[in-house]
Every structure is written in C-alpha cells, then in structure tokens.
Coordinates of C-alpha atoms and ligand atoms in Angstrom, one line a residue:
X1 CA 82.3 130.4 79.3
X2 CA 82.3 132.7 82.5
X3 CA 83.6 131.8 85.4
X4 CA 80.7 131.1 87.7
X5 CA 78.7 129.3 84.9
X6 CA 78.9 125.7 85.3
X7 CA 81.0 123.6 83.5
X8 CA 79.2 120.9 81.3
X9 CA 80.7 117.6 82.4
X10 CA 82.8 115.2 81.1
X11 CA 80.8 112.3 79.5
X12 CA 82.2 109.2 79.5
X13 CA 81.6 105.7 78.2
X14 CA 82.8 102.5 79.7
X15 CA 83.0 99.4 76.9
X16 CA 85.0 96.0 76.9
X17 CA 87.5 95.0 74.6
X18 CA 89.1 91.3 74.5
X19 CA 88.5 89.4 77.2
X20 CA 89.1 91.5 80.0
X21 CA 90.2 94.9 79.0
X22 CA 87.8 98.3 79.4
X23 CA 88.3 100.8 76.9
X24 CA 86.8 104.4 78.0
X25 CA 85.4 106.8 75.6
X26 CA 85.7 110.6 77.6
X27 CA 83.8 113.5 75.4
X28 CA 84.1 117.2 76.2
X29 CA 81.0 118.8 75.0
X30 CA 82.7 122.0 75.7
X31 CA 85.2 120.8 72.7
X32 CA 83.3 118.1 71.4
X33 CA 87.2 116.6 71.9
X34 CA 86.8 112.7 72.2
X35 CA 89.8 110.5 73.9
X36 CA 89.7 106.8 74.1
X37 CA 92.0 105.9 77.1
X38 CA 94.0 102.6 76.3
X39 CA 92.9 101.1 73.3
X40 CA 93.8 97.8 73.1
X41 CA 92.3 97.0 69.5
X42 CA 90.9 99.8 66.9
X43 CA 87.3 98.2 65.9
X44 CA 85.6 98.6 69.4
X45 CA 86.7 102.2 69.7
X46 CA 85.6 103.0 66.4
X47 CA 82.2 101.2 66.9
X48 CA 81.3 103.2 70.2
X49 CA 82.5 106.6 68.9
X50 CA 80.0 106.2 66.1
X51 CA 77.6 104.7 68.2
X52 CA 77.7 108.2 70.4
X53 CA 78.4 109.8 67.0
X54 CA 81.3 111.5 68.0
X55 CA 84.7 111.6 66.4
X56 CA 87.9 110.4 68.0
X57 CA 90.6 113.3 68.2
X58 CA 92.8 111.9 71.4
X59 CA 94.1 108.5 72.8
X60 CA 95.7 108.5 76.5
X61 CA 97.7 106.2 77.1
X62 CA 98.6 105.1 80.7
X63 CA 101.7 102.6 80.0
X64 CA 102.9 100.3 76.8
X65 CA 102.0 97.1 77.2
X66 CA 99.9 95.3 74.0
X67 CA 96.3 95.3 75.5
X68 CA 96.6 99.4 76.0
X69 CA 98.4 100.7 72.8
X70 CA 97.6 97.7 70.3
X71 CA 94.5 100.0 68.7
X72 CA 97.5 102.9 68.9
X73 CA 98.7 103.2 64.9
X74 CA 95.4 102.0 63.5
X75 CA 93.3 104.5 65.1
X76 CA 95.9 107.3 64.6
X77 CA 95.8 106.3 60.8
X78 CA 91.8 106.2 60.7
X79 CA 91.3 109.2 62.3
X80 CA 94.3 111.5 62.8
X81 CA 93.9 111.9 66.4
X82 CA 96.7 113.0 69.0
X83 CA 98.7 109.9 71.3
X84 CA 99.3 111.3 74.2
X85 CA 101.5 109.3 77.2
X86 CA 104.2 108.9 79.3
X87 CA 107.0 110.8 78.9
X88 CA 109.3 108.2 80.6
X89 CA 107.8 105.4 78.3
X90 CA 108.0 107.6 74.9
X91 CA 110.3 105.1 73.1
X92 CA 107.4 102.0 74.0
X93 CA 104.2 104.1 73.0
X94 CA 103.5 103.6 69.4
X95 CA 102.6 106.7 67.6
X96 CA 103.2 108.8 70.4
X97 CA 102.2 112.6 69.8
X98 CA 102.7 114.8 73.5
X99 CA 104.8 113.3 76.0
X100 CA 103.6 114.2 79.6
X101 CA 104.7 113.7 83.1
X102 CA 103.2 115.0 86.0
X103 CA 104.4 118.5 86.0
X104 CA 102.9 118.9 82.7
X105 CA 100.1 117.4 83.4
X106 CA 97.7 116.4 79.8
X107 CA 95.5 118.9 77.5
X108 CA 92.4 117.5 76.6
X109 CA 89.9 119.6 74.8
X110 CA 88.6 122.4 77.0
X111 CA 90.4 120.3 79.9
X112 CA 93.4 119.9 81.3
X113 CA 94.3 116.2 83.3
X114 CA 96.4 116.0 86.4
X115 CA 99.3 113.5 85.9
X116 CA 100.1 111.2 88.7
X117 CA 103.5 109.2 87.9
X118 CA 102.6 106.0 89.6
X119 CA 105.5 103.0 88.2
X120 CA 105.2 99.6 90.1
X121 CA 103.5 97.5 87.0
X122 CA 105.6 98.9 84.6
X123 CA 108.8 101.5 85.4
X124 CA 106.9 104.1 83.2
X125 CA 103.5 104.4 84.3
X126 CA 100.9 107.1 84.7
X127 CA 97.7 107.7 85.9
X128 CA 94.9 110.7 84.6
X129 CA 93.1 112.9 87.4
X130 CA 90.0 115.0 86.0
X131 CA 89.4 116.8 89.1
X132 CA 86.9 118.9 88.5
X133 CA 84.6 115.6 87.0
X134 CA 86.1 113.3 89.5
X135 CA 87.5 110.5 87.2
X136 CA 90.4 109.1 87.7
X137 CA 92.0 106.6 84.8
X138 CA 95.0 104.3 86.5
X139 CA 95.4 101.6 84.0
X140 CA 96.9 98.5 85.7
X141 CA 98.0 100.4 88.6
X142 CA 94.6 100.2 91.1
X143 CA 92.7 97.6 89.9
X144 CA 88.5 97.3 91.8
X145 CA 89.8 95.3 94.9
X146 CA 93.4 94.8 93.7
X147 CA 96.2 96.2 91.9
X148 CA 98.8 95.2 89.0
X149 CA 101.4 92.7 89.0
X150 CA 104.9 94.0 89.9
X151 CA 106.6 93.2 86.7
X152 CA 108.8 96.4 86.4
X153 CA 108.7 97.9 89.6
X154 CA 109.3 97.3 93.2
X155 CA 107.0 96.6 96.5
X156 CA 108.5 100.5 97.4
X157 CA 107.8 101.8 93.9
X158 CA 104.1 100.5 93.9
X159 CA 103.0 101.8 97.6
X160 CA 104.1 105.3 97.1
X161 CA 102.0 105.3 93.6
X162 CA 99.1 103.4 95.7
X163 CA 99.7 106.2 98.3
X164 CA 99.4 109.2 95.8
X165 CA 95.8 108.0 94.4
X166 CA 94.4 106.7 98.3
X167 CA 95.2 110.7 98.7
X168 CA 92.6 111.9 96.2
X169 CA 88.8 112.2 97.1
X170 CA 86.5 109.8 98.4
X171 CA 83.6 110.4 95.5
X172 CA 86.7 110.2 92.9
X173 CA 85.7 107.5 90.1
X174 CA 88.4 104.8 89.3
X175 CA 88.5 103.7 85.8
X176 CA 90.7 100.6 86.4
X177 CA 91.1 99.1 82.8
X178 CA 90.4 95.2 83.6
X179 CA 87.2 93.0 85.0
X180 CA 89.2 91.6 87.5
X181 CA 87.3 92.9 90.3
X182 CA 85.3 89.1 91.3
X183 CA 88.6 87.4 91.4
X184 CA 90.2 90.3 93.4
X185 CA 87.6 89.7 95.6
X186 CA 88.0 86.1 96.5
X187 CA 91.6 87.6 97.1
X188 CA 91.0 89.9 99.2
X189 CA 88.5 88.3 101.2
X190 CA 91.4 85.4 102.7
X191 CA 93.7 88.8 103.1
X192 CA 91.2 90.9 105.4
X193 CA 88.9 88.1 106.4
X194 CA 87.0 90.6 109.4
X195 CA 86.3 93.4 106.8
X196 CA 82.8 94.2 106.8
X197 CA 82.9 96.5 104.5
X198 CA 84.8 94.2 102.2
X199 CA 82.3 91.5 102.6
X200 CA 79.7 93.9 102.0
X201 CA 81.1 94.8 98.7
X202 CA 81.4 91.2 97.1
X203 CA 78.2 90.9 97.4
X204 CA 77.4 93.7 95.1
X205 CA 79.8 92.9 92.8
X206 CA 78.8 88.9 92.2
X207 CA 75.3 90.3 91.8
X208 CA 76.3 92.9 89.3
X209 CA 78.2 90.3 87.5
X210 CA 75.8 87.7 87.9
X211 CA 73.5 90.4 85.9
X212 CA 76.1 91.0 83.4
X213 CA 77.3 94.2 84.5
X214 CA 80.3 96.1 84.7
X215 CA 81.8 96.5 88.2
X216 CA 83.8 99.9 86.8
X217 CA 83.8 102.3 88.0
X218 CA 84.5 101.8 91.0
X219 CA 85.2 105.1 93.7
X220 CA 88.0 105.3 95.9
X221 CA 85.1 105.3 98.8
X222 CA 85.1 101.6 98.5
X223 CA 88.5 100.8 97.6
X224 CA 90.1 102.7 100.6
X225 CA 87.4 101.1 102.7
X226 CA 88.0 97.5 101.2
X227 CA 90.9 97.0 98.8
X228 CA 93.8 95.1 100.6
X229 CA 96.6 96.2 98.4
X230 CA 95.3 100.3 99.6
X231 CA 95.5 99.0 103.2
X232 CA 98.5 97.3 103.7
X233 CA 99.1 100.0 106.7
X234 CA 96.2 98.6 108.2
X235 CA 96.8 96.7 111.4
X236 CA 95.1 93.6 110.6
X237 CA 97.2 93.5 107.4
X238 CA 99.9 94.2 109.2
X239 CA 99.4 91.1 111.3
X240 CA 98.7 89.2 109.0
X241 CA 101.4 89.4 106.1
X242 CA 104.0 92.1 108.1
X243 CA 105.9 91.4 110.5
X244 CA 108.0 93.5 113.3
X245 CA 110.1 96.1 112.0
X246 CA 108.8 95.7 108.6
X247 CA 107.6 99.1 106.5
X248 CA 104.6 99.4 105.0
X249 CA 105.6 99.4 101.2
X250 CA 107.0 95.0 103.0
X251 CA 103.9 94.1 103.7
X252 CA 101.9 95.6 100.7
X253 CA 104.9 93.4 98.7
X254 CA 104.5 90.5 101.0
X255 CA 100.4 90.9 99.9
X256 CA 101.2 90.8 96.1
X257 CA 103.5 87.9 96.5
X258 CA 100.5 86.2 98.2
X259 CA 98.1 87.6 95.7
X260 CA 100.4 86.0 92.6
X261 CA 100.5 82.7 94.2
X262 CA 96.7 82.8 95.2
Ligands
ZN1 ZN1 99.5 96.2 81.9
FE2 FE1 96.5 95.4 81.1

C-alpha cells in the first residue's frame, strides 16, 4: 500500500459475554487478521467471528483475571491463534504467546498497538492504543463514567494510568470491557452533583439502555468532560472529597473509597 493511499480501517465489533462483560472482535482487512480482546468464554467469540465470517488469529489480553482470559486455552486450541498480553503478568495469562510492554508496543496484522502500562486494578495491567483508528481498549482500567476497583494497586498507581489515557485525543474510542456505565452514573452524579455535562450524559445513557443498547464505546470527549474518577483534579472534586494539602492521586483514592461503599 503506498504511503499517501488511505489506510482501510479497523473494523470492529462490540458483543456481550456473561453478564456484564464486552468482548471486542477488531479485523484488519488489510490482513484479514482478527483479535478478540478479553475473552472471557470461547462460544460467544466463536459465534461472532463466524457471524462476520472471519477467522480468529489473535487474542489481546489486557490483565488476568477469569472474565478476560477464561475463553484463553479454548480458543487457542480451536483455532491456533496468538495470546498476546502483559509482559509483567506472563505467569497469570493462560496460553500466553508475545509478551508486551509499552516499549514494545503489540503487532497485530498489518498494525501495530501502542501499549500504555496502566496497573491500579491489577499490578500488571495494560491498555491497547490504535492511533491511527482511534480505539482505545483499557479493560477494567477506565470504565464509561468510572473506573476499576483498586484491588492490586494503589490510589498513586491508578491516577498516573488515569493520567496517561486523559492525555490521548478527545475523538479516541474507549472500549471499557463492562456495562457498568448506568450505575457509574448514579455514582458520579452524588460525586460532581453541578456537572452539566455529566447530567447531560445520563440522560443518554438510561435512554440507550432503556432501548437495549450498548453504552460502549464511549470517547474520551465525554469521559474527560464527565467521569469523576478522570477529574479528581477538578476543583469541585477537590472540595468535595480532598482536602488541604492533599495530591491529586488522595482525592481520586478518597473518590474510589466512596465509590466502593456507594
Ligand atoms: Zn478485572
Ligand atoms: Fe472485569
């Protein structure tokens, strides 16, 4: 392909898996490479691949907990395609294939993904940056009006990962990997009660759920504009959950304790 000729665009498919989780399907027709990004069980991958009629030859993994590697082996045995994830987590990701970390950022097909290392829900953590098609795939980092419980990281930990995906684009897409986004909401309305913006949005998402549609994507427009947990720097955040003296990465901890006893 020369240089100046367009690239054809990622295509990718949002679909749910258990209760909650979103599995994405991202094709390169420049390839005709497939990844499924965190499958938590085999049968719905399988079923939209051959629904699209294209054949899976990656999974990227974005940490190891059950509902994001639990299609992992199965998968991998069906259809002999590559398990790529965290090189900091290798000994937790089953069937891992190509370890990466963000100076070796991830191959996909004709592609290559930027790598943002982002721990704070687990110590391993990482998050995949398709510039070029603006799709960004951060697991249970940044969640649609929220973000992931702290269970193996710190307040400090989970701001400065916060803080390296608030820096990307406003138009980027964020592929969050849970329909959490109405209860976020609720959440984030008692946190930023003045935001009109925020009020604005949870409209539009109780109507999309109210019609039985996905709230992901998301962009980071919105969730810089809205999403308490990417504003704890914000003075009326800082009012109300910080104190004097306190740093930023305090009051976004002091948020997610309030958040986990909401
Ligand atoms: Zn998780
Ligand atoms: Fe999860």
């Amino acid at each position: 392909m020369s240089e100046n000729q367009a690239r054809q665009p990622l295509e990718i498919v949002v679909f749910p898996m258990l209760s909650d989780n979103y599995g994405f399907l991202i094709h390169d027709p420049a390839s005709n490479a497939t990844a499924v990004v965190d499958p938590a069980e085999a049968e719905p991958v399988l079923a939209a691949c051959k629904a699209k009629n294209w054949t899976l030859t990656h999974i990227l993994n974005t940490h190891h907990h059950g509902d994001h590697v639990g299609g992992n082996l199965a998968l991998k045995a069906k259809t002999g395609c590559r398990i790529i994830g965290p090189a900091y987590d290798r000994d937790r990701i089953p069937g891992i294939d190509v370890t990466v970390d963000e100076a070796s950022g991830a191959d996909f097909g004709s592609r290559h993904a930027q790598i943002f290392f982002v721990p704070g829900h687990t110590r391993g953590h990482i998050a995949y940056w398709f510039a070029e098609d603006h799709a960004l795939f951060c697991g249970d980092t940044l969640f649609a009006l929220g973000c992931g419980r702290l269970f193996e990281g710190t307040p400090a930990q989970m701001w400065s990962s916060l803080l390296k995906l608030r820096a990307l684009p406003d138009e980027t897409r964020v592929y969050c990997a849970h329909e959490y986004t109405q209860s976020n909401a609720r959440f984030a309305l008692t946190a930023e009660p003045e935001n009109e913006a925020l009020a604005a949005q949870t409209e539009k998402v109780a109507a999309a759920r109210a019609a039985g549609r996905f709230t992901i994507p998301s962009t980071l427009k919105i969730e810089k504009a809205c999403n308490p947990f990417l504003r704890a720097d914000q003075p009326a955040l800082r009012r109300r959950f910080g104190g004097p003296g306190m740093k930023d990465a305090d009051v976004l901890g002091a948020i997610r304790a309030a958040k986990d006893r909401f």
